[in-house]
Amino acid sequence: MEKLTIAEAKRLNDTMVTEDHLKLHAANVAACMGAMAEYFGADQEHWEAVGYLHDYDYEKYPEEHLAHTEEPLRAEGVPEEDIRAILSHGYSICTDVEPISDMEKSLFTVDELSGIIQAAARMRPNGIVDMGLKSFMKKWKDKRFAAGCNREIILKGCEMLGMDIRDVAQICIRGMQEHAEELGLGKMD
């Protein structure tokens, strides 16, 4: 394949991922990646596709995450650049593939960040629709909130990008707002 598309990423992901919460996480990361691509003037759909596919092997191999990704995706014709980006999101956690490109650094950062944004949005009557940065930052500062999301990794990613957490969060919130209904983060009735 010349370029990974969102349709192809979903097809591939569906061969390995069955749990709804993991598919939702994939969609959250994809929305954030699309917004980051827009910020960097890159191909939005392409970055969304890479974001969607980033946890390809996680459900089946949680203890060996990313060890069962490279060869199957290569066999499917996923471009090397995209495989490398996917592997790099586990840098210093489960791989030694250091994020170098803007896409790789963004994926490394937004993987965990999207979880905090999603959790904060679920606490609001209007979901993410009218969520602002101030609301996010309040939750960000509370280390007990969404404690499973690694804030150190997020900050390390922001540092790699040369960006402040507020700026990256604002971009991701906007990206997730554009997909509010799909993410189940619209107005809560």
Tab-separated table of N, CA, C and O in Angstrom, residues 10 15 22 28 62 70 78 85-86 90 117 127 132-133 158:
chain	number	residue	atom	x	y	z
A	10	LYS	N	-8.635	0.689	10.267
A	10	LYS	CA	-9.755	0.075	10.994
A	10	LYS	C	-9.889	-1.401	10.634
A	10	LYS	O	-10.123	-2.242	11.508
A	15	THR	N	-8.932	-6.957	12.997
A	15	THR	CA	-8.474	-8.351	12.953
A	15	THR	C	-7.863	-8.768	14.288
A	15	THR	O	-7.719	-9.962	14.551
A	22	LEU	N	-10.989	-0.587	23.833
A	22	LEU	CA	-9.743	-0.436	23.077
A	22	LEU	C	-10.004	0.210	21.716
A	22	LEU	O	-9.191	1.004	21.238
A	28	ASN	N	-10.007	7.762	19.908
A	28	ASN	CA	-9.560	8.976	20.610
A	28	ASN	C	-8.174	9.399	20.147
A	28	ASN	O	-7.925	10.575	19.866
A	62	PRO	N	-0.862	-8.021	25.855
A	62	PRO	CA	-0.626	-6.845	26.706
A	62	PRO	C	0.741	-6.842	27.392
A	62	PRO	O	1.314	-5.782	27.623
A	70	GLU	N	5.208	-5.402	14.267
A	70	GLU	CA	6.041	-5.083	13.106
A	70	GLU	C	5.849	-6.054	11.942
A	70	GLU	O	5.527	-5.630	10.824
A	78	VAL	N	1.806	-2.378	5.225
A	78	VAL	CA	1.821	-1.076	5.893
A	78	VAL	C	3.207	-0.467	5.686
A	78	VAL	O	4.217	-1.139	5.900
A	85	ALA	N	6.513	4.571	13.332
A	85	ALA	CA	5.769	5.501	14.194
A	85	ALA	C	5.008	4.732	15.269
A	85	ALA	O	5.020	5.116	16.444
A	86	ILE	N	4.362	3.644	14.873
A	86	ILE	CA	3.609	2.831	15.833
A	86	ILE	C	4.545	2.265	16.896
A	86	ILE	O	4.257	2.339	18.089
A	90	GLY	N	5.903	3.312	22.006
A	90	GLY	CA	6.275	2.540	23.188
A	90	GLY	C	7.689	2.821	23.673
A	90	GLY	O	8.217	2.099	24.522
A	117	ILE	N	-8.072	13.456	28.665
A	117	ILE	CA	-9.085	14.324	28.043
A	117	ILE	C	-10.429	13.609	28.019
A	117	ILE	O	-11.464	14.183	28.363
A	127	GLY	N	-20.265	16.871	27.819
A	127	GLY	CA	-19.157	16.078	27.301
A	127	GLY	C	-17.989	16.962	26.921
A	127	GLY	O	-17.630	17.890	27.643
A	132	GLY	N	-13.159	23.384	27.765
A	132	GLY	CA	-12.042	24.271	27.473
A	132	GLY	C	-10.772	23.809	28.158
A	132	GLY	O	-10.772	22.861	28.951
A	133	LEU	N	-9.701	24.485	27.863
A	133	LEU	CA	-8.399	24.149	28.413
A	133	LEU	C	-8.383	24.245	29.938
A	133	LEU	O	-7.801	23.395	30.614
A	158	CYS	N	5.729	16.147	25.242
A	158	CYS	CA	5.628	17.591	24.996
A	158	CYS	C	7.016	18.204	24.844
A	158	CYS	O	7.242	19.049	23.973
